[in-house]
PDB file of C-alpha atoms in Angstrom:
ATOM      1  CA  VAL A   1     -13.842   2.266  37.337  1.00 89.00           C
ATOM      2  CA  PHE A   2     -14.940  -0.508  34.967  1.00 90.00           C
ATOM      3  CA  GLN A   3     -18.539   0.695  34.984  1.00 94.00           C
ATOM      4  CA  LYS A   4     -17.450   4.279  34.349  1.00 95.00           C
ATOM      5  CA  TRP A   5     -15.449   3.076  31.343  1.00 95.00           C
ATOM      6  CA  VAL A   6     -18.363   1.002  30.012  1.00 93.00           C
ATOM      7  CA  ASN A   7     -20.622   4.047  30.393  1.00 93.00           C
ATOM      8  CA  ARG A   8     -17.987   6.158  28.581  1.00 93.00           C
ATOM      9  CA  GLU A   9     -17.607   8.459  31.537  1.00 96.00           C
ATOM     10  CA  ILE A  10     -13.817   8.024  31.354  1.00 97.00           C
ATOM     11  CA  SER A  11     -11.623   7.717  28.265  1.00 97.00           C
ATOM     12  CA  ASN A  12      -9.792   4.608  27.038  1.00 98.00           C
ATOM     13  CA  PHE A  13      -6.535   6.330  27.999  1.00 98.00           C
ATOM     14  CA  ASP A  14      -7.701   6.974  31.570  1.00 98.00           C
ATOM     15  CA  TYR A  15      -9.022   3.427  31.937  1.00 98.00           C
ATOM     16  CA  LEU A  16      -5.712   1.928  30.795  1.00 98.00           C
ATOM     17  CA  ILE A  17      -3.773   4.150  33.204  1.00 98.00           C
ATOM     18  CA  GLN A  18      -6.024   3.056  36.073  1.00 97.00           C
ATOM     19  CA  LEU A  19      -5.726  -0.637  35.087  1.00 97.00           C
ATOM     20  CA  ASN A  20      -1.934  -0.330  35.060  1.00 98.00           C
ATOM     21  CA  THR A  21      -2.008   1.277  38.502  1.00 97.00           C
ATOM     22  CA  MET A  22      -4.267  -1.444  39.915  1.00 97.00           C
ATOM     23  CA  ALA A  23      -1.923  -4.066  38.445  1.00 97.00           C
ATOM     24  CA  GLY A  24       1.011  -2.537  40.347  1.00 97.00           C
ATOM     25  CA  ARG A  25       2.600  -0.883  37.320  1.00 98.00           C
ATOM     26  CA  THR A  26       4.164   2.487  37.980  1.00 98.00           C
ATOM     27  CA  TYR A  27       6.339   5.178  36.367  1.00 97.00           C
ATOM     28  CA  ASN A  28       8.682   4.708  39.359  1.00 96.00           C
ATOM     29  CA  ASP A  29       9.750   1.186  38.341  1.00 97.00           C
ATOM     30  CA  LEU A  30      11.171   0.547  34.865  1.00 96.00           C
ATOM     31  CA  ALA A  31      10.638  -3.198  35.320  1.00 95.00           C
ATOM     32  CA  GLN A  32       6.917  -2.620  35.975  1.00 97.00           C
ATOM     33  CA  TYR A  33       6.343   0.420  33.764  1.00 98.00           C
ATOM     34  CA  PRO A  34       2.805   1.132  32.502  1.00 98.00           C
ATOM     35  CA  VAL A  35       2.082  -0.802  29.303  1.00 98.00           C
ATOM     36  CA  PHE A  36      -0.156   0.359  26.433  1.00 98.00           C
ATOM     37  CA  PRO A  37      -1.072  -1.427  23.198  1.00 98.00           C
ATOM     38  CA  TRP A  38       0.025  -0.876  19.645  1.00 98.00           C
ATOM     39  CA  ILE A  39      -3.331   0.124  18.189  1.00 98.00           C
ATOM     40  CA  LEU A  40      -2.587   0.951  14.543  1.00 98.00           C
ATOM     41  CA  ARG A  41      -1.092  -1.039  11.693  1.00 97.00           C
ATOM     42  CA  ASP A  42      -1.034   1.683   9.048  1.00 98.00           C
ATOM     43  CA  TYR A  43       2.183   3.687   9.247  1.00 98.00           C
ATOM     44  CA  THR A  44       2.638   4.246   5.489  1.00 96.00           C
ATOM     45  CA  SER A  45      -0.493   6.025   4.182  1.00 97.00           C
ATOM     46  CA  LYS A  46      -0.433   9.770   3.638  1.00 97.00           C
ATOM     47  CA  GLU A  47      -3.777  10.116   5.420  1.00 97.00           C
ATOM     48  CA  LEU A  48      -5.000   8.128   8.427  1.00 98.00           C
ATOM     49  CA  ASP A  49      -8.637   7.048   8.044  1.00 97.00           C
ATOM     50  CA  LEU A  50      -9.923   6.138  11.511  1.00 97.00           C
ATOM     51  CA  ASN A  51     -13.249   5.035  10.007  1.00 97.00           C
ATOM     52  CA  ASN A  52     -11.490   2.170   8.210  1.00 98.00           C
ATOM     53  CA  PRO A  53     -11.094  -0.941  10.422  1.00 97.00           C
ATOM     54  CA  ALA A  54      -8.155  -2.061   8.244  1.00 97.00           C
ATOM     55  CA  VAL A  55      -5.873   0.628   9.738  1.00 98.00           C
ATOM     56  CA  PHE A  56      -6.115  -0.915  13.222  1.00 98.00           C
ATOM     57  CA  ARG A  57      -4.090  -3.723  14.772  1.00 97.00           C
ATOM     58  CA  ASP A  58      -5.977  -6.908  15.774  1.00 97.00           C
ATOM     59  CA  LEU A  59      -6.292  -6.326  19.527  1.00 98.00           C
ATOM     60  CA  SER A  60      -7.396  -9.918  20.200  1.00 97.00           C
ATOM     61  CA  LYS A  61      -3.903 -11.262  19.443  1.00 95.00           C
ATOM     62  CA  PRO A  62      -0.572 -10.782  21.246  1.00 94.00           C
ATOM     63  CA  ILE A  63       1.675  -8.436  19.277  1.00 94.00           C
ATOM     64  CA  GLY A  64       4.008 -11.348  18.449  1.00 91.00           C
ATOM     65  CA  VAL A  65       1.361 -13.027  16.305  1.00 91.00           C
ATOM     66  CA  VAL A  66      -0.554 -10.076  14.855  1.00 91.00           C
ATOM     67  CA  ASN A  67       1.225 -11.108  11.673  1.00 90.00           C
ATOM     68  CA  GLU A  68      -0.280 -14.531  10.875  1.00 86.00           C
ATOM     69  CA  LYS A  69       3.056 -15.696   9.433  1.00 87.00           C
ATOM     70  CA  ASN A  70       4.601 -15.489  12.913  1.00 86.00           C
ATOM     71  CA  ALA A  71       1.876 -17.621  14.535  1.00 83.00           C
ATOM     72  CA  LYS A  72       3.213 -20.826  12.947  1.00 81.00           C
ATOM     73  CA  THR A  73       6.753 -20.172  14.259  1.00 81.00           C
ATOM     74  CA  VAL A  74       5.462 -19.377  17.745  1.00 82.00           C
ATOM     75  CA  LYS A  75       3.265 -22.507  17.877  1.00 78.00           C
ATOM     76  CA  GLU A  76       6.106 -24.722  16.673  1.00 76.00           C
ATOM     77  CA  LYS A  77       8.462 -23.377  19.336  1.00 68.00           C
ATOM     78  CA  TYR A  78       5.915 -24.123  22.041  1.00 63.00           C
ATOM     79  CA  MET A  79       5.271 -27.615  20.664  1.00 63.00           C
ATOM     80  CA  TYR A  80       9.020 -28.222  20.524  1.00 60.00           C
ATOM     81  CA  PHE A  81       9.232 -27.597  24.260  1.00 54.00           C
ATOM     82  CA  PHE A  82       6.145 -29.727  24.721  1.00 49.00           C
ATOM     83  CA  ARG A  83       7.720 -32.701  22.957  1.00 41.00           C
ATOM     84  CA  TYR A  84      11.189 -32.182  24.404  1.00 35.00           C
ATOM     85  CA  GLU A  85      10.344 -30.316  27.549  1.00 42.00           C
ATOM     86  CA  ASN A  86      13.620 -31.141  29.290  1.00 40.00           C
ATOM     87  CA  PHE A  87      15.827 -30.299  26.322  1.00 42.00           C
ATOM     88  CA  GLU A  88      16.468 -26.656  27.262  1.00 54.00           C
ATOM     89  CA  ASP A  89      16.152 -27.184  30.990  1.00 56.00           C
ATOM     90  CA  PRO A  90      17.576 -30.491  32.304  1.00 56.00           C
ATOM     91  CA  LEU A  91      15.884 -29.910  35.673  1.00 61.00           C
ATOM     92  CA  GLY A  92      12.486 -29.489  34.038  1.00 61.00           C
ATOM     93  CA  MET A  93      11.755 -26.404  36.140  1.00 63.00           C
ATOM     94  CA  ILE A  94      11.137 -23.885  33.336  1.00 68.00           C
ATOM     95  CA  ASP A  95       7.566 -23.874  32.075  1.00 75.00           C
ATOM     96  CA  LYS A  96       6.939 -23.956  28.336  1.00 80.00           C
ATOM     97  CA  PHE A  97       6.537 -20.573  26.673  1.00 83.00           C
ATOM     98  CA  HIS A  98       5.771 -18.910  23.356  1.00 84.00           C
ATOM     99  CA  TYR A  99       8.063 -15.894  23.845  1.00 86.00           C
ATOM    100  CA  GLY A 100      11.481 -15.745  25.467  1.00 83.00           C
ATOM    101  CA  THR A 101      11.229 -11.995  26.033  1.00 85.00           C
ATOM    102  CA  HIS A 102       8.452  -9.781  27.401  1.00 91.00           C
ATOM    103  CA  TYR A 103       5.994  -7.180  26.081  1.00 94.00           C
ATOM    104  CA  SER A 104       7.216  -4.741  28.740  1.00 95.00           C
ATOM    105  CA  ASN A 105      10.628  -4.493  30.388  1.00 94.00           C
ATOM    106  CA  ALA A 106      13.152  -1.900  31.572  1.00 95.00           C
ATOM    107  CA  ALA A 107      15.303  -2.114  28.431  1.00 94.00           C
ATOM    108  CA  GLY A 108      12.214  -1.548  26.277  1.00 95.00           C
ATOM    109  CA  VAL A 109      11.240   1.582  28.199  1.00 97.00           C
ATOM    110  CA  MET A 110      14.778   2.981  27.818  1.00 96.00           C
ATOM    111  CA  HIS A 111      14.672   2.025  24.129  1.00 96.00           C
ATOM    112  CA  TYR A 112      11.626   4.213  23.490  1.00 98.00           C
ATOM    113  CA  LEU A 113      12.712   7.089  25.755  1.00 98.00           C
ATOM    114  CA  ILE A 114      16.401   7.222  24.777  1.00 97.00           C
ATOM    115  CA  ARG A 115      16.191  10.905  23.727  1.00 98.00           C
ATOM    116  CA  VAL A 116      15.017  12.225  27.106  1.00 97.00           C
ATOM    117  CA  GLU A 117      16.695  12.199  30.488  1.00 97.00           C
ATOM    118  CA  PRO A 118      17.040  10.372  32.797  1.00 96.00           C
ATOM    119  CA  PHE A 119      16.498   7.548  30.301  1.00 97.00           C
ATOM    120  CA  THR A 120      19.432   8.604  28.108  1.00 97.00           C
ATOM    121  CA  THR A 121      21.864   8.196  30.994  1.00 96.00           C
ATOM    122  CA  LEU A 122      20.229   4.906  32.045  1.00 96.00           C
ATOM    123  CA  HIS A 123      20.557   3.587  28.470  1.00 95.00           C
ATOM    124  CA  ILE A 124      24.254   4.556  28.359  1.00 95.00           C
ATOM    125  CA  GLN A 125      24.842   2.813  31.700  1.00 95.00           C
ATOM    126  CA  LEU A 126      23.088  -0.304  30.399  1.00 92.00           C
ATOM    127  CA  GLN A 127      25.347  -0.250  27.309  1.00 92.00           C
ATOM    128  CA  SER A 128      28.579  -0.051  29.329  1.00 92.00           C
ATOM    129  CA  GLY A 129      29.124   3.680  28.947  1.00 94.00           C
ATOM    130  CA  ARG A 130      28.093   4.372  25.339  1.00 93.00           C
ATOM    131  CA  PHE A 131      25.045   4.458  23.068  1.00 94.00           C
ATOM    132  CA  ASP A 132      24.017   1.153  21.530  1.00 92.00           C
ATOM    133  CA  CYS A 133      24.670   0.848  17.781  1.00 92.00           C
ATOM    134  CA  ALA A 134      22.327   3.049  15.738  1.00 92.00           C
ATOM    135  CA  ASP A 135      20.556   0.178  13.960  1.00 93.00           C
ATOM    136  CA  ARG A 136      19.254  -1.181  17.257  1.00 92.00           C
ATOM    137  CA  GLN A 137      17.932   2.161  18.464  1.00 94.00           C
ATOM    138  CA  PHE A 138      14.395   3.489  18.247  1.00 96.00           C
ATOM    139  CA  HIS A 139      14.771   5.659  15.151  1.00 96.00           C
ATOM    140  CA  SER A 140      11.519   5.212  13.182  1.00 97.00           C
ATOM    141  CA  ILE A 141       7.917   4.374  14.063  1.00 98.00           C
ATOM    142  CA  PRO A 142       7.165   2.720  10.671  1.00 97.00           C
ATOM    143  CA  ALA A 143      10.416   0.688  10.876  1.00 96.00           C
ATOM    144  CA  THR A 144       9.660  -0.374  14.472  1.00 96.00           C
ATOM    145  CA  TRP A 145       6.221  -1.664  13.417  1.00 97.00           C
ATOM    146  CA  GLN A 146       7.701  -3.469  10.419  1.00 96.00           C
ATOM    147  CA  ALA A 147      10.307  -5.144  12.650  1.00 93.00           C
ATOM    148  CA  LEU A 148       7.497  -6.407  14.898  1.00 92.00           C
ATOM    149  CA  MET A 149       5.710  -7.866  11.882  1.00 93.00           C
ATOM    150  CA  ASP A 150       8.874  -9.550  10.582  1.00 91.00           C
ATOM    151  CA  ASN A 151      10.272 -10.882  13.854  1.00 86.00           C
ATOM    152  CA  PRO A 152       8.201 -13.053  16.235  1.00 79.00           C
ATOM    153  CA  ASN A 153      10.923 -12.598  18.882  1.00 83.00           C
ATOM    154  CA  ASP A 154      10.250  -8.850  19.129  1.00 87.00           C
ATOM    155  CA  VAL A 155       7.117  -8.437  21.228  1.00 92.00           C
ATOM    156  CA  LYS A 156       7.374  -4.915  22.692  1.00 95.00           C
ATOM    157  CA  GLU A 157       4.080  -3.165  23.261  1.00 97.00           C
ATOM    158  CA  LEU A 158       3.973   0.615  23.768  1.00 98.00           C
ATOM    159  CA  ILE A 159       4.340   2.970  26.719  1.00 98.00           C
ATOM    160  CA  PRO A 160       1.808   5.699  27.625  1.00 98.00           C
ATOM    161  CA  GLU A 161       4.102   8.452  26.299  1.00 98.00           C
ATOM    162  CA  PHE A 162       3.077   7.503  22.740  1.00 98.00           C
ATOM    163  CA  PHE A 163      -0.285   9.111  23.514  1.00 98.00           C
ATOM    164  CA  TYR A 164       0.652  12.384  25.204  1.00 98.00           C
ATOM    165  CA  PHE A 165       4.365  13.264  25.117  1.00 98.00           C
ATOM    166  CA  PRO A 166       5.649  14.523  21.725  1.00 98.00           C
ATOM    167  CA  GLU A 167       9.044  15.545  23.145  1.00 98.00           C
ATOM    168  CA  PHE A 168      10.260  11.941  23.379  1.00 98.00           C
ATOM    169  CA  LEU A 169      10.168  11.774  19.573  1.00 98.00           C
ATOM    170  CA  GLU A 170      12.610  14.694  19.222  1.00 98.00           C
ATOM    171  CA  ASN A 171      16.355  14.766  19.832  1.00 98.00           C
ATOM    172  CA  GLN A 172      16.122  18.122  21.615  1.00 97.00           C
ATOM    173  CA  ASN A 173      19.362  17.516  23.505  1.00 96.00           C
ATOM    174  CA  GLY A 174      21.317  16.910  20.309  1.00 96.00           C
ATOM    175  CA  PHE A 175      22.678  13.502  21.308  1.00 96.00           C
ATOM    176  CA  ASN A 176      25.008  11.819  18.819  1.00 95.00           C
ATOM    177  CA  LEU A 177      23.032   8.624  18.192  1.00 95.00           C
ATOM    178  CA  GLY A 178      25.157   7.431  15.276  1.00 94.00           C
ATOM    179  CA  GLN A 179      24.386   6.376  11.690  1.00 94.00           C
ATOM    180  CA  LEU A 180      22.379   3.509  10.257  1.00 93.00           C
ATOM    181  CA  GLN A 181      24.731   0.990   8.616  1.00 90.00           C
ATOM    182  CA  MET A 182      22.877   0.430   5.350  1.00 88.00           C
ATOM    183  CA  SER A 183      21.528   3.895   4.497  1.00 91.00           C
ATOM    184  CA  LYS A 184      24.193   5.933   6.385  1.00 91.00           C
ATOM    185  CA  GLU A 185      21.259   8.011   7.648  1.00 92.00           C
ATOM    186  CA  VAL A 186      22.074   9.942  10.834  1.00 94.00           C
ATOM    187  CA  VAL A 187      19.769   8.973  13.708  1.00 96.00           C
ATOM    188  CA  ASN A 188      18.217  12.163  15.086  1.00 97.00           C
ATOM    189  CA  ASP A 189      14.476  12.805  15.626  1.00 98.00           C
ATOM    190  CA  VAL A 190      12.264   9.721  15.342  1.00 98.00           C
ATOM    191  CA  VAL A 191      10.983   9.173  11.790  1.00 98.00           C
ATOM    192  CA  LEU A 192       7.175   9.529  11.851  1.00 98.00           C
ATOM    193  CA  PRO A 193       4.464   7.884   9.736  1.00 98.00           C
ATOM    194  CA  LYS A 194       3.627   9.779   6.534  1.00 98.00           C
ATOM    195  CA  TRP A 195       0.268  10.798   7.999  1.00 98.00           C
ATOM    196  CA  ALA A 196       1.926  12.695  10.858  1.00 98.00           C
ATOM    197  CA  HIS A 197       3.305  16.154  10.029  1.00 98.00           C
ATOM    198  CA  SER A 198       5.057  16.721  13.369  1.00 98.00           C
ATOM    199  CA  PRO A 199       5.525  14.957  16.727  1.00 98.00           C
ATOM    200  CA  GLU A 200       2.537  16.921  18.069  1.00 98.00           C
ATOM    201  CA  ASP A 201       0.435  15.850  15.089  1.00 98.00           C
ATOM    202  CA  PHE A 202       1.447  12.216  15.630  1.00 98.00           C
ATOM    203  CA  ILE A 203       0.431  12.344  19.305  1.00 98.00           C
ATOM    204  CA  TYR A 204      -2.870  14.073  18.470  1.00 98.00           C
ATOM    205  CA  LYS A 205      -3.833  11.504  15.814  1.00 98.00           C
ATOM    206  CA  HIS A 206      -2.542   8.539  17.815  1.00 98.00           C
ATOM    207  CA  ARG A 207      -4.577   9.607  20.855  1.00 98.00           C
ATOM    208  CA  LYS A 208      -7.601  10.107  18.603  1.00 98.00           C
ATOM    209  CA  ALA A 209      -7.089   6.552  17.317  1.00 98.00           C
ATOM    210  CA  LEU A 210      -6.975   5.245  20.902  1.00 98.00           C
ATOM    211  CA  GLU A 211     -10.360   6.865  21.594  1.00 98.00           C
ATOM    212  CA  SER A 212     -11.897   5.760  18.277  1.00 98.00           C
ATOM    213  CA  GLU A 213     -15.007   3.611  17.960  1.00 97.00           C
ATOM    214  CA  TYR A 214     -12.993   0.623  16.699  1.00 97.00           C
ATOM    215  CA  VAL A 215     -10.603   0.626  19.669  1.00 98.00           C
ATOM    216  CA  SER A 216     -13.435   1.259  22.136  1.00 97.00           C
ATOM    217  CA  ALA A 217     -15.180  -1.864  20.788  1.00 97.00           C
ATOM    218  CA  HIS A 218     -12.063  -4.087  20.879  1.00 98.00           C
ATOM    219  CA  LEU A 219      -9.828  -2.807  23.686  1.00 98.00           C
ATOM    220  CA  HIS A 220     -11.225  -5.375  26.143  1.00 97.00           C
ATOM    221  CA  GLU A 221      -9.676  -8.132  23.992  1.00 98.00           C
ATOM    222  CA  TRP A 222      -6.179  -6.762  24.580  1.00 98.00           C
ATOM    223  CA  ILE A 223      -6.947  -6.177  28.268  1.00 98.00           C
ATOM    224  CA  ASP A 224      -7.824  -9.893  28.569  1.00 97.00           C
ATOM    225  CA  LEU A 225      -4.331 -10.749  27.282  1.00 97.00           C
ATOM    226  CA  ILE A 226      -2.370  -8.363  29.500  1.00 97.00           C
ATOM    227  CA  PHE A 227      -4.446  -7.964  32.655  1.00 97.00           C
ATOM    228  CA  GLY A 228      -7.179 -10.612  32.367  1.00 95.00           C
ATOM    229  CA  TYR A 229      -7.935 -14.311  32.087  1.00 95.00           C
ATOM    230  CA  LYS A 230      -5.671 -14.944  29.071  1.00 95.00           C
ATOM    231  CA  GLN A 231      -2.508 -14.169  31.052  1.00 94.00           C
ATOM    232  CA  ARG A 232      -1.926 -17.789  32.060  1.00 92.00           C
ATOM    233  CA  GLY A 233      -3.337 -21.277  32.016  1.00 91.00           C
ATOM    234  CA  PRO A 234      -5.132 -22.983  29.098  1.00 93.00           C
ATOM    235  CA  ALA A 235      -6.613 -19.679  27.840  1.00 95.00           C
ATOM    236  CA  ALA A 236      -3.086 -18.212  27.527  1.00 93.00           C
ATOM    237  CA  VAL A 237      -1.822 -21.296  25.665  1.00 89.00           C
ATOM    238  CA  GLU A 238      -4.744 -21.144  23.251  1.00 92.00           C
ATOM    239  CA  ALA A 239      -4.208 -17.409  22.674  1.00 92.00           C
ATOM    240  CA  LEU A 240      -0.428 -17.916  22.020  1.00 91.00           C
ATOM    241  CA  ASN A 241       0.176 -15.661  25.018  1.00 91.00           C
ATOM    242  CA  VAL A 242       2.630 -17.559  27.271  1.00 89.00           C
ATOM    243  CA  PHE A 243       5.784 -15.652  28.251  1.00 87.00           C
ATOM    244  CA  TYR A 244       9.048 -16.914  29.742  1.00 81.00           C
TER     245      TYR A 244
END
């Protein structure tokens, strides 16, 4: 499979799906759901220029420190545990970590897929029989990216649906997802980047970005973090890639 990918006989999308499968990730287990990377950082321009490297996320860094400002916070937290390693855990059994949450988990999958069943029902069950408050829901792609950049504690990567399934961006079932507190905006379909004219257009351009020359040249760096040698040990510490 690796050689086929190197020879460009299979797409980046297909290679990531196969890597997830080999790693034991499956659509049948929300706790081990397939994980895909955020690949873009430009969600505000009217046009998306895939020939401009500046529109892409740095794939060599965990999503929690793509924004350089967050790297200092993350390092300090790790060093705090290093200096006072028994402070949080009197038994000293919890290893030091950069992030207290994970780049992929069941709640994150339900968060992205809240508008489609069976994930709607699963979300409601998780929230004790009701929808979570509107401000915490997945309501805008640009706002979700901005939250990642502002908050080093939010480290969700993407799910494969962002590259092939436009329906998850639409509230086709007409669920009452509430109103945002500040703007009073009703949460309905997911707000798209300015460069996307419809959910289908977003998926088309996002998939095109995944198969672009830039991503093809740098995707292995993200794979090292998630599936490769930077998952644990000294390489993970150096890469700011240690999870609870």
